[in-house]
CSV table of C-alpha atoms and ligand atoms in Angstrom, one decimal:
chain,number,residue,atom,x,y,z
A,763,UNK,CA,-96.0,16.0,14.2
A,764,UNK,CA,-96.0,19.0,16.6
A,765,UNK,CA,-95.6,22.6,14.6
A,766,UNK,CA,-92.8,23.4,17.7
A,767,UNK,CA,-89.0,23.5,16.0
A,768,UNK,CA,-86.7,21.7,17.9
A,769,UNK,CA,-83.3,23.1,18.3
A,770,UNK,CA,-79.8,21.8,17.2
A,771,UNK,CA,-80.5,19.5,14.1
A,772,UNK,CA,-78.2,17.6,12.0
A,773,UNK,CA,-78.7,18.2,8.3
A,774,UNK,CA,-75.8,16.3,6.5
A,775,UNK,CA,-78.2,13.7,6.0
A,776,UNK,CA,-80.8,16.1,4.2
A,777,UNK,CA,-78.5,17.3,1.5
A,778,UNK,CA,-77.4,15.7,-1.1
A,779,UNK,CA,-73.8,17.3,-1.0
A,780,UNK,CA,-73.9,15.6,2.1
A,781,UNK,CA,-72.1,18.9,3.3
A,782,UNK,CA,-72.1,19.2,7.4
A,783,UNK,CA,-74.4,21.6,8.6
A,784,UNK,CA,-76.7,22.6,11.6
A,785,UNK,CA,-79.7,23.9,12.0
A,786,UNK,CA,-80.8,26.2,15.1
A,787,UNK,CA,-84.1,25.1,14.8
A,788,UNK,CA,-85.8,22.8,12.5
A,789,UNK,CA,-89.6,21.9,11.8
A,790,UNK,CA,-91.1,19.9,9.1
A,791,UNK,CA,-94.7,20.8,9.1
A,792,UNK,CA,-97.1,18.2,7.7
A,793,UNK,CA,-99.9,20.6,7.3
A,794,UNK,CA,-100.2,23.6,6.0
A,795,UNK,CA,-102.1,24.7,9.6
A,796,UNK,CA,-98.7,23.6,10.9
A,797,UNK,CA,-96.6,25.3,8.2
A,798,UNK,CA,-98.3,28.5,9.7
A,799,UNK,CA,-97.7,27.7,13.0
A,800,UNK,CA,-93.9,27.3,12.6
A,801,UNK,CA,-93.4,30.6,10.2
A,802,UNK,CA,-95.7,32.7,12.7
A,803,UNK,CA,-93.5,31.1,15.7
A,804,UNK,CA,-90.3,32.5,13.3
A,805,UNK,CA,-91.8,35.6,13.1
A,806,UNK,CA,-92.3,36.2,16.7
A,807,UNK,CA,-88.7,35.4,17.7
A,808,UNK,CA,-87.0,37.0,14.8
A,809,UNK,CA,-85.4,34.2,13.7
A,810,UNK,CA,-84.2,34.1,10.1
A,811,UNK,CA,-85.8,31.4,7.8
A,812,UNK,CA,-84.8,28.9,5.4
A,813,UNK,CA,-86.5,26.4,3.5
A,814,UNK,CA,-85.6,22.9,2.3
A,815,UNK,CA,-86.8,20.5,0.1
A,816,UNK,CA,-84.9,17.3,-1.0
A,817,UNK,CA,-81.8,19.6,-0.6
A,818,UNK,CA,-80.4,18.6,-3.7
A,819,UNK,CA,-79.7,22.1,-5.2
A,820,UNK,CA,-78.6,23.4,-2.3
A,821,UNK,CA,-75.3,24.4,-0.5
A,822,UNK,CA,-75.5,24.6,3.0
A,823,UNK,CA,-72.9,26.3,5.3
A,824,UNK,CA,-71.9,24.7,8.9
A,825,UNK,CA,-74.4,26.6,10.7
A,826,UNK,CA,-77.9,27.6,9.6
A,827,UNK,CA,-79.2,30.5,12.2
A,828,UNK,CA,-82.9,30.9,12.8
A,829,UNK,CA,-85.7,28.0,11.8
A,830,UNK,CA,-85.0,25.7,9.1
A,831,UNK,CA,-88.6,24.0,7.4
A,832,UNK,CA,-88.9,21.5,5.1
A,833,UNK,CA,-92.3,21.2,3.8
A,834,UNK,CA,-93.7,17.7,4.9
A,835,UNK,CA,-97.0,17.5,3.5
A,836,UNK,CA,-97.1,14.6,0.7
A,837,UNK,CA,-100.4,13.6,-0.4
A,838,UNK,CA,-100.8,13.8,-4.0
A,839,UNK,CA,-104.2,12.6,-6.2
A,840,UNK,CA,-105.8,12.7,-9.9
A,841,UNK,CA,-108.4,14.9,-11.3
A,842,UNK,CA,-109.8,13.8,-14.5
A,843,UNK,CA,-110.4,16.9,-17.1
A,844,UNK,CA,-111.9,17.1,-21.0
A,845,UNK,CA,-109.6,15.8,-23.6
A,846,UNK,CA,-107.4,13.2,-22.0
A,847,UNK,CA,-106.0,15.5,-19.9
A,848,UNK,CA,-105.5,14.3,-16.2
A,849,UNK,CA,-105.1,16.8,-13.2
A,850,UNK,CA,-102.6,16.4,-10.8
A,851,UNK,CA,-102.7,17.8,-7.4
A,852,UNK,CA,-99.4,17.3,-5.0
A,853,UNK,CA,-97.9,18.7,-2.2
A,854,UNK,CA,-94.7,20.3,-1.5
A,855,UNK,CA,-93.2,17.5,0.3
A,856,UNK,CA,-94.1,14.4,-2.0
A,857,UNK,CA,-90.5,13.3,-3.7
A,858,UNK,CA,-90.6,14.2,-7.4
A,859,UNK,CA,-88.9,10.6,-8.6
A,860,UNK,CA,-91.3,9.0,-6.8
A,861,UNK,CA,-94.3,11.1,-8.3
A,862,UNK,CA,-92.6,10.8,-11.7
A,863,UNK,CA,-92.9,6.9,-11.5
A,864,UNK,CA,-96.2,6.6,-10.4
A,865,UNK,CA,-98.2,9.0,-13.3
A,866,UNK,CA,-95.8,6.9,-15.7
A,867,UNK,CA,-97.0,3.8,-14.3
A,868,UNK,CA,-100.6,5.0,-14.6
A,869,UNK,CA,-100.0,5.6,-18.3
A,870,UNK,CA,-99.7,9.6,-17.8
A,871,UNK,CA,-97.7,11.6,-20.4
A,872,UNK,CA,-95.9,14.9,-19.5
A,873,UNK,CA,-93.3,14.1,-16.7
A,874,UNK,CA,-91.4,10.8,-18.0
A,875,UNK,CA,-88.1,12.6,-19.5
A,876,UNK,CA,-88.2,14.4,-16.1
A,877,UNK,CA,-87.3,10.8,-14.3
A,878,UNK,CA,-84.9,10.8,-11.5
A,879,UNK,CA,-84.4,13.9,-10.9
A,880,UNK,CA,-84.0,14.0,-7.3
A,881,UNK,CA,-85.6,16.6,-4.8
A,882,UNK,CA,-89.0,17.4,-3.6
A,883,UNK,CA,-92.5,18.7,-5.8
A,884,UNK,CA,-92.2,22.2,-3.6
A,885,UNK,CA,-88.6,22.8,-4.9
A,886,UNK,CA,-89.3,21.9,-8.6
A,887,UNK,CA,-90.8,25.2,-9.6
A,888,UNK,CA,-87.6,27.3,-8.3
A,889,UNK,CA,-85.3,26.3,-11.0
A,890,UNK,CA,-87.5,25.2,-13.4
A,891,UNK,CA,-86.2,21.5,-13.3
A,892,UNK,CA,-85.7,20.4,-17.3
A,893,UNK,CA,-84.3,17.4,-18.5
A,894,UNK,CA,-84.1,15.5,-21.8
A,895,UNK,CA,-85.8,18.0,-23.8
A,896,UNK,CA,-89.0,18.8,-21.5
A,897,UNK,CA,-89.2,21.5,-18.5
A,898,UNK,CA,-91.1,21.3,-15.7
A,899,UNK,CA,-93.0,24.9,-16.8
A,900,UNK,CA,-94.3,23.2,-19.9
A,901,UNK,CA,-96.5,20.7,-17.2
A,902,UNK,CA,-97.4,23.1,-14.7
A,903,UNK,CA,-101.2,24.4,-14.5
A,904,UNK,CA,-101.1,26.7,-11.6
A,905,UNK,CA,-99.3,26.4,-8.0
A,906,UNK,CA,-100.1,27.7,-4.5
A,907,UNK,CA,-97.7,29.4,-2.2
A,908,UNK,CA,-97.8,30.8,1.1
A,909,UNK,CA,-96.5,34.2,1.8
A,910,UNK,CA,-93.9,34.0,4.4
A,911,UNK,CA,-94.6,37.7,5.8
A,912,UNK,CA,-98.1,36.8,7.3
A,913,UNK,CA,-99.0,33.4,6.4
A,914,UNK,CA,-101.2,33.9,3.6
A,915,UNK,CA,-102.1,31.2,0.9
A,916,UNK,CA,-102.1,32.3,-3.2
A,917,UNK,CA,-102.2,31.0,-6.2
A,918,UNK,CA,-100.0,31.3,-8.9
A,919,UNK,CA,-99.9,30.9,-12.7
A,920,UNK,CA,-97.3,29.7,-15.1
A,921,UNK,CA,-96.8,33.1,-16.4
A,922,UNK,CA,-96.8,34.6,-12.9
A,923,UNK,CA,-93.9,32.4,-12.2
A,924,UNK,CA,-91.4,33.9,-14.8
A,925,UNK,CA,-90.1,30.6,-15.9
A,926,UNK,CA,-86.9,30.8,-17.8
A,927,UNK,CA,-83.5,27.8,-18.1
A,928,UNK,CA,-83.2,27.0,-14.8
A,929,UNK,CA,-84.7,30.0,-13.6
A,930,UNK,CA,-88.1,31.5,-12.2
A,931,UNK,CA,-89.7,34.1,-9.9
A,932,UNK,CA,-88.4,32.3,-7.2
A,933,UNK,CA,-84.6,32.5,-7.7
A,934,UNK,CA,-85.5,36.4,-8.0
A,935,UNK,CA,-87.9,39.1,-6.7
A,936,UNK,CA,-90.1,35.9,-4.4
A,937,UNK,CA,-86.4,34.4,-3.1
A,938,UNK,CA,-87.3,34.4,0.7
A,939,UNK,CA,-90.5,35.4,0.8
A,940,UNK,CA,-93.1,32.6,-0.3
A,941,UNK,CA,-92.6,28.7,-0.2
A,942,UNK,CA,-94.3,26.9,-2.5
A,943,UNK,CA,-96.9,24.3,-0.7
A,944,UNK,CA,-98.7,22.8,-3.9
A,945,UNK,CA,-98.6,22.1,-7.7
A,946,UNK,CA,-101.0,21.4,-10.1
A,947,UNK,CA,-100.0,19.3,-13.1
A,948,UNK,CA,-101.4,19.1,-16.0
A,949,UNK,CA,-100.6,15.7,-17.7
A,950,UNK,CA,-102.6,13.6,-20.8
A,951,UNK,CA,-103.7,10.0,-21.3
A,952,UNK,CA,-102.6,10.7,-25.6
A,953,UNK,CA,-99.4,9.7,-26.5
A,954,UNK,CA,-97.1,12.0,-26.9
A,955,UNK,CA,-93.0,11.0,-26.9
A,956,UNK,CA,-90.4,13.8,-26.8
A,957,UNK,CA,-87.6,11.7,-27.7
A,958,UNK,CA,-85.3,14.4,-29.6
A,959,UNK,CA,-82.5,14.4,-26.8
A,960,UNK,CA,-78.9,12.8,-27.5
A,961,UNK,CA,-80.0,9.1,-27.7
A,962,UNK,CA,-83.2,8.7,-26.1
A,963,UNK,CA,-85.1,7.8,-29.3
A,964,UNK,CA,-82.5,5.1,-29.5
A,965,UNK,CA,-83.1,3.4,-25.9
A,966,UNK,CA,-86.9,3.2,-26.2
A,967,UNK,CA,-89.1,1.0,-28.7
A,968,UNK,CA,-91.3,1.4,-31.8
A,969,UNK,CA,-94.1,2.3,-29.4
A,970,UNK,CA,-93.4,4.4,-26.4
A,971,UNK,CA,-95.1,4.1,-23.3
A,972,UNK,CA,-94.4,6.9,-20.5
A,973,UNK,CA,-92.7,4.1,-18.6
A,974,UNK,CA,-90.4,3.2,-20.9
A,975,UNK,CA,-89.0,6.5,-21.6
A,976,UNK,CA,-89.0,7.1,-17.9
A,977,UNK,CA,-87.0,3.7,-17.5
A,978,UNK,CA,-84.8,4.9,-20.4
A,979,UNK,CA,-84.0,8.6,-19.0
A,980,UNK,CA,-83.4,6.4,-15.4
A,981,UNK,CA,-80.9,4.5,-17.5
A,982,UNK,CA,-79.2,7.6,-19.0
A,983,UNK,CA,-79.1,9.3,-16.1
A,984,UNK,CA,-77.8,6.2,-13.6
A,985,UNK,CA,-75.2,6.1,-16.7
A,986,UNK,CA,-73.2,9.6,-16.7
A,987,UNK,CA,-74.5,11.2,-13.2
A,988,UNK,CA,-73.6,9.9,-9.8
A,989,UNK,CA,-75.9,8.5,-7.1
A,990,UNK,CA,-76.1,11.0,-4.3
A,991,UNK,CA,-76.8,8.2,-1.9
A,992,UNK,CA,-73.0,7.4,-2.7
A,993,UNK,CA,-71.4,10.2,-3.8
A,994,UNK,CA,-72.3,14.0,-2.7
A,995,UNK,CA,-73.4,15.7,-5.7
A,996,UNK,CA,-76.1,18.6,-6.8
A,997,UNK,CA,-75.9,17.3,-9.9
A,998,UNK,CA,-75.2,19.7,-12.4
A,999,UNK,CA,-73.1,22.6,-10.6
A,1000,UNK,CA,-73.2,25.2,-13.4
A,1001,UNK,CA,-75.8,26.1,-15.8
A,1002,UNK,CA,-75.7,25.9,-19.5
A,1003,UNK,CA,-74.0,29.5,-20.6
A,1004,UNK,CA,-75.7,31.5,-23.3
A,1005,UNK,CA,-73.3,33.6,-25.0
A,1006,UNK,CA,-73.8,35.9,-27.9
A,1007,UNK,CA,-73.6,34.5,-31.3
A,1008,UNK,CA,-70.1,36.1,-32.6
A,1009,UNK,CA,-68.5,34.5,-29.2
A,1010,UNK,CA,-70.1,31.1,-30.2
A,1011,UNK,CA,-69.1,31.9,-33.9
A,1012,UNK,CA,-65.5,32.2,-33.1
A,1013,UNK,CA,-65.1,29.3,-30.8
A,1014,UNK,CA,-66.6,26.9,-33.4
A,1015,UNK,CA,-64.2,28.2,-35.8
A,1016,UNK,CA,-61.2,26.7,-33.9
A,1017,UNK,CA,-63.6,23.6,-32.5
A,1018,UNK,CA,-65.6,22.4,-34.7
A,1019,UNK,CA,-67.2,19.6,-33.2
A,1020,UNK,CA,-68.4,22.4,-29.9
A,1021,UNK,CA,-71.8,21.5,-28.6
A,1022,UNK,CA,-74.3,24.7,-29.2
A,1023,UNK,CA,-77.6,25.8,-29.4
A,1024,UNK,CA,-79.3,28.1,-31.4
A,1025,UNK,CA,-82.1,29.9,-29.1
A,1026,UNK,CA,-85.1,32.0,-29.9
A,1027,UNK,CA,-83.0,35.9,-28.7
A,1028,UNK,CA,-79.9,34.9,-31.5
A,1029,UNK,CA,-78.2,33.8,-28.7
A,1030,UNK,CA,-76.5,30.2,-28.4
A,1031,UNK,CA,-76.7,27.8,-25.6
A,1032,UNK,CA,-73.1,25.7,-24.8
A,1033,UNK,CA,-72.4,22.8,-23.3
A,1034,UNK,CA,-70.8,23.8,-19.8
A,1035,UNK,CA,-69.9,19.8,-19.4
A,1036,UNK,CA,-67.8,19.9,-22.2
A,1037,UNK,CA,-66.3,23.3,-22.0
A,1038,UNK,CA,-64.8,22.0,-18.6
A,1039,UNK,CA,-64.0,18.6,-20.2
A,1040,UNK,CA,-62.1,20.0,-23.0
A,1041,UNK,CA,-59.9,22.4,-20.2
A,1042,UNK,CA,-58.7,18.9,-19.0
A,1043,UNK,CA,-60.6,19.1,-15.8
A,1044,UNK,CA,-62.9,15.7,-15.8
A,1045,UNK,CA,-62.3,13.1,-13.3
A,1046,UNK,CA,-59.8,16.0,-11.6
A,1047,UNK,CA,-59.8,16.0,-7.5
A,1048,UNK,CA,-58.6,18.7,-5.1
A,1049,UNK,CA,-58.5,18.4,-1.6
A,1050,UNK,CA,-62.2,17.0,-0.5
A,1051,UNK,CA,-63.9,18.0,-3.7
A,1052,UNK,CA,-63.7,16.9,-7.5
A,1053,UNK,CA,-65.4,17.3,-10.8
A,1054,UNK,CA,-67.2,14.0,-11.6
A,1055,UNK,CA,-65.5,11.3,-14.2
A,1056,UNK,CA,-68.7,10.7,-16.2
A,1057,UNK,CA,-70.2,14.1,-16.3
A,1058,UNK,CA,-67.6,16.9,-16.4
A,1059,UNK,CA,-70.9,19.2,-15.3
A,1060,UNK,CA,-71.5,17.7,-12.0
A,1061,UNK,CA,-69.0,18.8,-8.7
A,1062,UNK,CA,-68.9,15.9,-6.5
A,1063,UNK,CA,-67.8,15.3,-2.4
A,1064,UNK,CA,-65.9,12.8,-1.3
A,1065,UNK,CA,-66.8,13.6,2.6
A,1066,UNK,CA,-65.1,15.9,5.1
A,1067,UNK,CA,-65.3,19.1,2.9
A,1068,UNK,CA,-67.2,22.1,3.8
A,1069,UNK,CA,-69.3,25.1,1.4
A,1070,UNK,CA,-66.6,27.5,1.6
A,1071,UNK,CA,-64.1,24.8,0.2
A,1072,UNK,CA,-66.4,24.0,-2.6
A,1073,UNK,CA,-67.1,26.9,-3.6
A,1074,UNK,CA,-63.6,27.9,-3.9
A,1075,UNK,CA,-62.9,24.6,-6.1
A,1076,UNK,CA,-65.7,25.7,-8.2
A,1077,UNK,CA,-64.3,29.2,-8.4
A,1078,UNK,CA,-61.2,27.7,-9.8
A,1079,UNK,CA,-63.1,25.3,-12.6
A,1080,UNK,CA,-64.9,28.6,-13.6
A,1081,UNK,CA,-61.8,30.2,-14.0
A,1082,UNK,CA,-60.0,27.7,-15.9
A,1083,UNK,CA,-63.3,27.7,-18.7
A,1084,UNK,CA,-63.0,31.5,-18.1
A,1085,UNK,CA,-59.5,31.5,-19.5
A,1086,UNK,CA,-59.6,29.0,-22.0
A,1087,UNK,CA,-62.8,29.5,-23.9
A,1088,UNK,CA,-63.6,33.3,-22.5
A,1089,UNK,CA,-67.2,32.3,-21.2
A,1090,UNK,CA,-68.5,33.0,-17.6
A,1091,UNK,CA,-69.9,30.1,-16.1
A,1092,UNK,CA,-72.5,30.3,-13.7
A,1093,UNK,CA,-73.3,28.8,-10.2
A,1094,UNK,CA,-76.7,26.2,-10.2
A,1095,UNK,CA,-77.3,25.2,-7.0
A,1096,UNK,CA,-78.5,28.3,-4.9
A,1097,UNK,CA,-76.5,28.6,-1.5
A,1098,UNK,CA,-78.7,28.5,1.8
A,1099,UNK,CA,-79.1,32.0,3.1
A,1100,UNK,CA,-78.2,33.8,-0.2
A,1101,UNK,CA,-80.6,36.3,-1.1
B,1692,EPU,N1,-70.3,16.8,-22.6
B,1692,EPU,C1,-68.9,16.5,-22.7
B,1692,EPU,N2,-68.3,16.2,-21.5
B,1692,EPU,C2,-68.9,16.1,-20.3
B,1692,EPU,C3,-70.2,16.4,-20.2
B,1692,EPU,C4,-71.0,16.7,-21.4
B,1692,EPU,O1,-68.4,16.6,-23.7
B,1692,EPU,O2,-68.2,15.8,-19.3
B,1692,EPU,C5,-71.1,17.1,-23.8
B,1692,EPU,C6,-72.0,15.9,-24.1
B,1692,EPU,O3,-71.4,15.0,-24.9
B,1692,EPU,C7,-73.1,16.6,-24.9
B,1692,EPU,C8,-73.2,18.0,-24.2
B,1692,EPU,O4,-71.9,18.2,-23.6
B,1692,EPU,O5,-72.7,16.9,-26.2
B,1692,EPU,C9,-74.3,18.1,-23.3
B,1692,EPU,O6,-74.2,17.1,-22.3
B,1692,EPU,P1,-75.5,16.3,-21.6
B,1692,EPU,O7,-76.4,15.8,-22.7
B,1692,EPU,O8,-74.9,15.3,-20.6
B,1692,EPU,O9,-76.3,17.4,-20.9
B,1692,EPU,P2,-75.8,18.7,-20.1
B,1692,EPU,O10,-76.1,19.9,-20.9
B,1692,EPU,O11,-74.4,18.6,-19.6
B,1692,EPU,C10,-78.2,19.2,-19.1
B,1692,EPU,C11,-78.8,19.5,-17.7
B,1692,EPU,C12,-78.9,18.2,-16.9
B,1692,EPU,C13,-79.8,17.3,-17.7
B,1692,EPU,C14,-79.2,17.0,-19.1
B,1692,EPU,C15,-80.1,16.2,-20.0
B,1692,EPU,C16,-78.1,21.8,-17.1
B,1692,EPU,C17,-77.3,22.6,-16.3
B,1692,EPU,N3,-77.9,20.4,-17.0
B,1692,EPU,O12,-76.8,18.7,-18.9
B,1692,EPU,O13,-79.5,18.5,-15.7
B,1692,EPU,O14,-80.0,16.0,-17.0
B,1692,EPU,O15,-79.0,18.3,-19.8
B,1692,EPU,O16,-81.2,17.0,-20.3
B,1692,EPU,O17,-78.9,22.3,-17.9
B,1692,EPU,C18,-79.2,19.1,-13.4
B,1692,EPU,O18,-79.7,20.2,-13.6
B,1692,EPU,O19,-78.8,18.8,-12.2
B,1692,EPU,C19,-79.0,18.1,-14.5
B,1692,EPU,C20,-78.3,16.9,-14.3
C-alpha cells in the first residue's frame, strides 16, 4: 500500500476497548522502506506520532493529532540452530495468537503458556507480555527497532531492553522514540512444560505437547477473561502490586487465605484481581464502564463510553483497594499520547 497517510480515520475498530477515536492521519506501512517513508513524511510536517499495534493495551482519547502508524509488515519464518533450538524471525505486524499457534502446531516449545494473548509481535516487547508462569523476555534472542528521529534501523538485545513485570525500555527512556519492527525468537524442538500456574498441570496430559498446553491456557483464558470481539476490554487493567514485605505481613494476618508472592528484592507480589474482589467490586457497573464478573482484574466497556470516563471509573476502583487494603494500584494499559 502507498506510504501517503490518509486523513480522518476511524479507530474504534482497532482497539480493543473499542473506545471512539480518530486519527488525523493514519498509515500502516507494509515495509519497512514504507515505515520510513511515513515517519520522514511526519517529520517534515511536524506532526506528532503514535504508534499501534493490535491496540489491546491501549487507551485512546477521541482525537489522535498528528500520524497514527500501525506497523503492517507480517511475514514471519524458521531458522534452524544447534541443539534443538529453532530461530524465529517475525515482523511487527504478524498477530501474536496467531504466531503462538502456529510454532505450537510445528512442535515448538517456548511460547504455548503465552496463547491468546491478543495484540501484535511489535507491541509484545513493550510490556513484557507474561502469562501462566513464562514472559515473553525469557524467549526473546534479540529485536530490531527503528529510531523514530531519523529513520535508522538497530538492533537490540534482551538486556538492552530492561525487561522487568510488565515493563521494559520501552514504557521508559525509548517511549516515543523507536518502534519495534522485528523480533527474534528463540524457541526448542525438547520438551520442556512449564505447568506450575493455578491449574494448568491439571488441564493437560501425562505427556505435554506445546499444543496442548496452548489449547489448555486458550481454555483458561476463554474461561475467566472476556472476548474483546464482544466485550471492550484491555484485559488486565492494573498490574500486579509489589509491596514491601511488613505491608504483605500484616494484611495476611487479618486474611489469611490473600494471594502473594515472594520475589527475589524481599518484596511480595499481590493479586490485584482479588484485592478488588474482596472490596466487593466484581461484576460492579457504572455508567458505560464496569469491572468484569469473571476476572475482578479486567475493566470492561459496554459501548458509548469515552478514555476520560474510564479512567475516572478506574480512579475510583483504585481508590476503593487504596482504602481498604492500603496498596496503590497501578494503571497497565499505557494511554495513547502519554509520554
Ligand atoms: N483472583 C480473585 N478474584 C478475581 C481475580 C483473581 O480472587 O476476580 C485471585 C485468583 O483466584 C488467584 C489470583 O487472584 O488466586 C491471581 O489470579 P489469576 O491467576 O487470574 O491471575 P492475575 O494475577 O489476576 C495475571 C496477569 C494476566 C495473566 C494471568 C495468568 C497481570 C496484571 N495479569 O493475572 O495477564 O493472564 O496472570 O498468568 O499480571 C493481562 O496482562 O492482560 C493478563 C490477562
Amino acid at each position: 500500500m502507498s506510504p501517503s497517510p490518509y486523513p480522518g480515520t476511524d479507530l474504534t475498530s482497532a482497539n480493543t476497548l473499542g473506545l471512539p477515536c480518530t486519527a488525523e492521519h493514519f498509515a500502516a506501512p507494509a515495509s519497512l522502506a514504507e515505515l520510513q517513508a511515513a515517519l520522514a513524511e511526519a517529520r517534515a510536517r511536524d506532526w506528532p506520532l503514535t504508534l499501534l499495534g493490535g491496540g489491546s493495551n491501549l487507551i485512546l482519547p477521541e482525537r489522535l493529532p498528528g500520524l497514527v502508524i500501525r506497523p503492517a509488515m507480517a511475514t514471519w519464518w524458521l531458522e534452524e540452530g544447534e541443539n534443538d533450538r529453532v530461530r524465529v524471525h517475525v515482523e511487527a505486524g504478524v498477530v501474536w495468537h496467531e504466531l503462538v499457534m502456529a510454532l505450537a502446531r510445528r512442535g515448538l516449545w517456548g511460547t504455548e503458556n503465552l496463547a491468546l494473548i491478543p495484540g501484535h509481535c511489535g507491541a509484545a516487547p513493550i510490556q513484557n507480555i507474561g502469562a501462566y508462569g513464562v514472559e515473553l523476555c525469557e524467549v526473546l534472542e534479540a529485536l530490531q527497532v527503528v529510531d523514530l528521529a531519523d529513520g535508522r534501523e538497530a538492533w537490540m538485545t534482551p538486556q538492552e531492553c530492561a525487561f522487568g513485570y510488565r515493563d521494559s525500555i520501552f514504557k521508559g527512556r525509548l517511549a516515543g522514540r523507536v518502534v519495534i519492527t522485528r523480533l527474534v525468537l528463540c524457541l526448542s524442538r525438547t520438551a520442556r512444560p512449564r505447568l506450575a500456574y493455578g491449574d494448568l498441570a491439571g488441564r493437560v496430559g501425562k505427556a505435554p505437547t506445546p499444543l496442548a498446553v496452548a489449547e489448555a491456557v486458550c481454555a483458561i483464558r476463554r474461561d475467566k477473561l472476556p472476548d474483546p470481539a464482544v466485550l471492550g476490554n484491555a484485559g488486565s487493567f492494573f498490574k500486579n502490586p509489589v509491596v514491601e514485605a511488613g505491608l504483605a505481613e500484616r494484611l495476611l494476618l487479618e486474611h489469611p487465605g490473600m494471594p502473594h508472592f515472594p520475589q527475589l528484592d524481599g518484596r511480595v507480589k499481590l493479586a490485584a484481581g482479588w484485592l478488588i474482589d474482596r472490596c466487593g467490586l466484581k461484576g460492579l457497573r457504572e455508567g458505560h464502564f464496569g469491572v468484569h464478573e469473571r476476572q475482578a482484574l479486567v475493566l470492561v466497556h459496554f459501548g458509548g463510553g469515552s478514555a476520560a470516563e474510564l479512567l475516572g471509573f478506574a480512579a475510583r476502583v483504585a481508590s476503593r483497594v487504596q482504602e481498604r487494603f492500603g496498596v496503590t494500584l497501578e494503571r497497565e494499559p499505557r494511554l495513547a499520547g502519554e509520554r
